[in-house]
Amino acid sequence: NPPRQVVSFTNQSGNPALLPEKAFTISGGVVLTPHWIEGLQLSFDWYNINVKGYIQTPSAVQESNFCAAGNQFYCGQFIHNPDGSLKWLLQQPQNASSLTTSGLDFQADYSMPLFAGTVSWHLLGNYTDEETIAAFGQSPVDYAGQLGTFTGNTAMPKLKGSLSATYAEGAWSATLDRKSVV
């Protein structure tokens, strides 16, 4: 039998049974102002975060697949009319996931005289080493470095940042800004 397609409404609501997420975080940072390059300041902040009971809402396709696999909780989310036709699909956030993320935030600032004014460079960025989500009993997926929303979750580029340069002279200034993701 070919798969049957059904048009229905979803009823997205809150979930009074949600529990607070619990996280364990390790982080550390350093700020460097090397004396041999006047006007330069660097900062680096490393983090590792593990969240249990991560709150996510399953998609309609996920709920349908879980029900088809025999999970009666998800079968109970399909609400039917008295005639047996599908009325709506109940979608509620659940404490059914875990999240592990780690990476490095970095910033560099450098100012130097130029002509009759000052040029200031500002680099701000993040390197995401890991963004792993294990949701609804499924295998964990590391989203770090994946682009697009084809996975059902928001993508997470490995490297993102912005670089700006500001030239200031007297009462006026001009800034150029460039953002990038890799």
C-alpha positions as YAML, in Angstrom:
chain: A
units: angstrom
residues:
- id: 1
  name: ASN
  ca: [0.00, 0.00, 0.00]
- id: 2
  name: PRO
  ca: [1.31, 3.47, -0.83]
- id: 3
  name: PRO
  ca: [1.58, 5.89, 2.10]
- id: 4
  name: ARG
  ca: [-1.67, 7.66, 2.84]
- id: 5
  name: GLN
  ca: [-1.62, 11.44, 2.97]
- id: 6
  name: VAL
  ca: [-3.92, 13.21, 5.37]
- id: 7
  name: VAL
  ca: [-4.56, 16.92, 5.68]
- id: 8
  name: SER
  ca: [-5.09, 17.99, 9.26]
- id: 9
  name: PHE
  ca: [-4.61, 20.82, 11.66]
- id: 10
  name: THR
  ca: [-2.07, 20.82, 14.44]
- id: 11
  name: ASN
  ca: [-2.90, 22.06, 17.88]
- id: 12
  name: GLN
  ca: [0.29, 23.44, 19.37]
- id: 13
  name: SER
  ca: [0.01, 24.11, 23.05]
- id: 14
  name: GLY
  ca: [2.03, 24.39, 26.19]
- id: 15
  name: ASN
  ca: [2.77, 21.45, 28.44]
- id: 16
  name: PRO
  ca: [2.14, 21.86, 32.17]
- id: 17
  name: ALA
  ca: [4.11, 18.65, 32.82]
- id: 18
  name: LEU
  ca: [7.40, 20.18, 31.59]
- id: 19
  name: LEU
  ca: [10.28, 20.10, 34.03]
- id: 20
  name: PRO
  ca: [13.20, 22.54, 34.13]
- id: 21
  name: GLU
  ca: [16.14, 21.61, 31.92]
- id: 22
  name: LYS
  ca: [19.26, 20.67, 33.87]
- id: 23
  name: ALA
  ca: [22.68, 21.70, 32.58]
- id: 24
  name: PHE
  ca: [26.28, 21.12, 33.53]
- id: 25
  name: THR
  ca: [28.64, 23.79, 32.19]
- id: 26
  name: ILE
  ca: [32.40, 24.08, 32.14]
- id: 27
  name: SER
  ca: [33.89, 27.29, 30.78]
- id: 28
  name: GLY
  ca: [37.01, 29.36, 30.95]
- id: 29
  name: GLY
  ca: [38.44, 32.43, 29.36]
- id: 30
  name: VAL
  ca: [41.49, 34.57, 28.97]
- id: 31
  name: VAL
  ca: [42.12, 38.19, 27.95]
- id: 32
  name: LEU
  ca: [45.45, 39.07, 26.39]
- id: 33
  name: THR
  ca: [46.92, 42.54, 25.90]
- id: 34
  name: PRO
  ca: [50.38, 41.90, 24.44]
- id: 35
  name: HIS
  ca: [52.75, 44.74, 25.29]
- id: 36
  name: TRP
  ca: [54.71, 44.31, 22.04]
- id: 37
  name: ILE
  ca: [51.65, 45.33, 19.92]
- id: 38
  name: GLU
  ca: [50.21, 48.49, 21.41]
- id: 39
  name: GLY
  ca: [46.46, 48.87, 20.94]
- id: 40
  name: LEU
  ca: [45.75, 45.11, 20.59]
- id: 41
  name: GLN
  ca: [43.41, 43.24, 22.91]
- id: 42
  name: LEU
  ca: [42.39, 39.58, 22.46]
- id: 43
  name: SER
  ca: [39.88, 37.50, 24.38]
- id: 44
  name: PHE
  ca: [39.01, 33.81, 24.18]
- id: 45
  name: ASP
  ca: [36.19, 32.01, 26.01]
- id: 46
  name: TRP
  ca: [35.84, 28.22, 25.77]
- id: 47
  name: TYR
  ca: [32.63, 26.46, 26.82]
- id: 48
  name: ASN
  ca: [31.22, 22.94, 27.14]
- id: 49
  name: ILE
  ca: [27.53, 22.59, 28.04]
- id: 50
  name: ASN
  ca: [25.53, 19.37, 28.61]
- id: 51
  name: VAL
  ca: [21.76, 19.74, 28.97]
- id: 52
  name: LYS
  ca: [19.47, 16.92, 30.14]
- id: 53
  name: GLY
  ca: [15.70, 17.20, 29.77]
- id: 54
  name: TYR
  ca: [16.22, 19.55, 26.81]
- id: 55
  name: ILE
  ca: [12.85, 20.89, 25.69]
- id: 56
  name: GLN
  ca: [11.81, 20.24, 22.10]
- id: 57
  name: THR
  ca: [8.53, 19.83, 20.25]
- id: 58
  name: PRO
  ca: [8.30, 16.88, 17.84]
- id: 59
  name: SER
  ca: [7.24, 17.65, 14.28]
- id: 60
  name: ALA
  ca: [4.05, 16.19, 12.81]
- id: 61
  name: VAL
  ca: [6.15, 13.79, 10.73]
- id: 62
  name: GLN
  ca: [8.07, 12.64, 13.81]
- id: 63
  name: GLU
  ca: [4.86, 12.03, 15.76]
- id: 64
  name: SER
  ca: [3.40, 10.11, 12.83]
- id: 65
  name: ASN
  ca: [6.53, 7.96, 12.51]
- id: 66
  name: PHE
  ca: [6.67, 7.29, 16.27]
- id: 67
  name: CYS
  ca: [3.01, 6.21, 16.25]
- id: 68
  name: ALA
  ca: [3.58, 3.99, 13.20]
- id: 69
  name: ALA
  ca: [6.45, 2.37, 15.13]
- id: 70
  name: GLY
  ca: [4.01, 1.48, 17.91]
- id: 71
  name: ASN
  ca: [4.64, 4.23, 20.47]
- id: 72
  name: GLN
  ca: [1.18, 4.61, 22.02]
- id: 73
  name: PHE
  ca: [1.96, 7.98, 23.62]
- id: 74
  name: TYR
  ca: [2.35, 9.53, 20.17]
- id: 75
  name: CYS
  ca: [-0.65, 7.63, 18.79]
- id: 76
  name: GLY
  ca: [-2.65, 9.36, 21.55]
- id: 77
  name: GLN
  ca: [-1.65, 12.75, 20.12]
- id: 78
  name: PHE
  ca: [-3.86, 12.13, 17.06]
- id: 79
  name: ILE
  ca: [-7.33, 13.41, 17.93]
- id: 80
  name: HIS
  ca: [-10.18, 12.02, 15.82]
- id: 81
  name: ASN
  ca: [-13.69, 13.22, 15.00]
- id: 82
  name: PRO
  ca: [-16.65, 11.03, 15.99]
- id: 83
  name: ASP
  ca: [-16.74, 9.66, 12.42]
- id: 84
  name: GLY
  ca: [-13.11, 8.47, 12.79]
- id: 85
  name: SER
  ca: [-11.55, 11.12, 10.56]
- id: 86
  name: LEU
  ca: [-8.52, 12.97, 11.84]
- id: 87
  name: LYS
  ca: [-9.44, 16.21, 13.60]
- id: 88
  name: TRP
  ca: [-6.01, 17.47, 14.65]
- id: 89
  name: LEU
  ca: [-2.59, 16.49, 15.86]
- id: 90
  name: LEU
  ca: [-1.62, 17.66, 19.33]
- id: 91
  name: GLN
  ca: [1.95, 18.99, 19.48]
- id: 92
  name: GLN
  ca: [3.43, 19.83, 22.86]
- id: 93
  name: PRO
  ca: [6.97, 20.63, 23.99]
- id: 94
  name: GLN
  ca: [8.56, 17.77, 25.90]
- id: 95
  name: ASN
  ca: [11.60, 17.06, 28.07]
- id: 96
  name: ALA
  ca: [12.59, 14.36, 25.60]
- id: 97
  name: SER
  ca: [16.01, 15.45, 24.40]
- id: 98
  name: SER
  ca: [19.57, 16.10, 25.42]
- id: 99
  name: LEU
  ca: [21.97, 18.73, 24.08]
- id: 100
  name: THR
  ca: [25.76, 18.83, 24.14]
- id: 101
  name: THR
  ca: [27.51, 21.89, 22.79]
- id: 102
  name: SER
  ca: [31.07, 23.13, 22.94]
- id: 103
  name: GLY
  ca: [33.09, 25.79, 21.24]
- id: 104
  name: LEU
  ca: [35.14, 28.93, 21.46]
- id: 105
  name: ASP
  ca: [34.02, 32.57, 21.45]
- id: 106
  name: PHE
  ca: [36.74, 35.01, 20.43]
- id: 107
  name: GLN
  ca: [37.23, 38.75, 20.05]
- id: 108
  name: ALA
  ca: [40.10, 40.90, 18.84]
- id: 109
  name: ASP
  ca: [40.28, 44.70, 18.96]
- id: 110
  name: TYR
  ca: [43.06, 46.83, 17.53]
- id: 111
  name: SER
  ca: [43.32, 50.61, 17.23]
- id: 112
  name: MET
  ca: [46.03, 52.56, 15.43]
- id: 113
  name: PRO
  ca: [46.56, 56.10, 14.15]
- id: 114
  name: LEU
  ca: [45.91, 56.66, 10.44]
- id: 115
  name: PHE
  ca: [46.26, 60.01, 8.68]
- id: 116
  name: ALA
  ca: [44.73, 62.61, 11.03]
- id: 117
  name: GLY
  ca: [42.43, 60.10, 12.76]
- id: 118
  name: THR
  ca: [42.25, 56.58, 14.14]
- id: 119
  name: VAL
  ca: [41.25, 53.28, 12.60]
- id: 120
  name: SER
  ca: [39.78, 50.66, 14.95]
- id: 121
  name: TRP
  ca: [39.44, 47.02, 13.92]
- id: 122
  name: HIS
  ca: [36.94, 44.74, 15.69]
- id: 123
  name: LEU
  ca: [36.73, 40.97, 15.10]
- id: 124
  name: LEU
  ca: [34.04, 38.98, 16.88]
- id: 125
  name: GLY
  ca: [33.37, 35.29, 16.28]
- id: 126
  name: ASN
  ca: [32.52, 31.81, 17.40]
- id: 127
  name: TYR
  ca: [33.81, 28.37, 16.52]
- id: 128
  name: THR
  ca: [31.26, 25.66, 17.35]
- id: 129
  name: ASP
  ca: [33.01, 22.35, 17.82]
- id: 130
  name: GLU
  ca: [29.87, 20.37, 18.66]
- id: 131
  name: GLU
  ca: [26.08, 20.91, 18.72]
- id: 132
  name: THR
  ca: [24.71, 17.41, 19.32]
- id: 133
  name: ILE
  ca: [21.03, 16.79, 19.97]
- id: 134
  name: ALA
  ca: [19.57, 13.40, 20.88]
- id: 135
  name: ALA
  ca: [15.80, 13.80, 20.67]
- id: 136
  name: PHE
  ca: [12.86, 11.47, 21.29]
- id: 137
  name: GLY
  ca: [14.99, 8.33, 21.68]
- id: 138
  name: GLN
  ca: [16.60, 8.73, 18.27]
- id: 139
  name: SER
  ca: [20.33, 8.56, 17.52]
- id: 140
  name: PRO
  ca: [22.30, 11.72, 18.38]
- id: 141
  name: VAL
  ca: [22.99, 14.15, 15.53]
- id: 142
  name: ASP
  ca: [25.84, 16.68, 15.55]
- id: 143
  name: TYR
  ca: [24.52, 19.80, 13.79]
- id: 144
  name: ALA
  ca: [27.81, 21.71, 14.00]
- id: 145
  name: GLY
  ca: [28.92, 22.46, 10.47]
- id: 146
  name: GLN
  ca: [25.56, 21.61, 8.88]
- id: 147
  name: LEU
  ca: [23.95, 24.36, 6.83]
- id: 148
  name: GLY
  ca: [20.25, 24.60, 5.98]
- id: 149
  name: THR
  ca: [17.18, 23.44, 7.85]
- id: 150
  name: PHE
  ca: [16.79, 20.10, 6.06]
- id: 151
  name: THR
  ca: [17.41, 18.29, 9.33]
- id: 152
  name: GLY
  ca: [14.38, 19.66, 11.15]
- id: 153
  name: ASN
  ca: [16.62, 21.68, 13.44]
- id: 154
  name: THR
  ca: [18.30, 24.99, 12.89]
- id: 155
  name: ALA
  ca: [21.70, 24.58, 11.30]
- id: 156
  name: MET
  ca: [24.87, 25.56, 13.09]
- id: 157
  name: PRO
  ca: [27.86, 26.70, 11.05]
- id: 158
  name: LYS
  ca: [31.23, 25.67, 12.48]
- id: 159
  name: LEU
  ca: [32.68, 29.16, 12.18]
- id: 160
  name: LYS
  ca: [30.90, 32.50, 12.16]
- id: 161
  name: GLY
  ca: [32.10, 35.98, 12.75]
- id: 162
  name: SER
  ca: [32.06, 39.63, 11.87]
- id: 163
  name: LEU
  ca: [34.87, 42.04, 11.13]
- id: 164
  name: SER
  ca: [34.44, 45.79, 11.22]
- id: 165
  name: ALA
  ca: [36.74, 48.74, 10.71]
- id: 166
  name: THR
  ca: [35.92, 52.23, 11.94]
- id: 167
  name: TYR
  ca: [37.81, 55.31, 10.89]
- id: 168
  name: ALA
  ca: [37.29, 58.33, 13.14]
- id: 169
  name: GLU
  ca: [38.61, 61.83, 12.65]
- id: 170
  name: GLY
  ca: [37.38, 64.74, 14.70]
- id: 171
  name: ALA
  ca: [33.57, 64.78, 14.92]
- id: 172
  name: TRP
  ca: [32.88, 62.18, 12.20]
- id: 173
  name: SER
  ca: [33.42, 58.46, 11.72]
- id: 174
  name: ALA
  ca: [32.67, 55.77, 9.17]
- id: 175
  name: THR
  ca: [32.34, 52.01, 9.70]
- id: 176
  name: LEU
  ca: [32.55, 49.07, 7.33]
- id: 177
  name: ASP
  ca: [31.18, 45.75, 8.56]
- id: 178
  name: ARG
  ca: [31.41, 42.22, 7.14]
- id: 179
  name: LYS
  ca: [29.69, 39.12, 8.54]
- id: 180
  name: SER
  ca: [30.54, 35.62, 7.45]
- id: 181
  name: VAL
  ca: [29.76, 31.95, 8.20]
- id: 182
  name: VAL
  ca: [31.70, 28.87, 7.19]
...
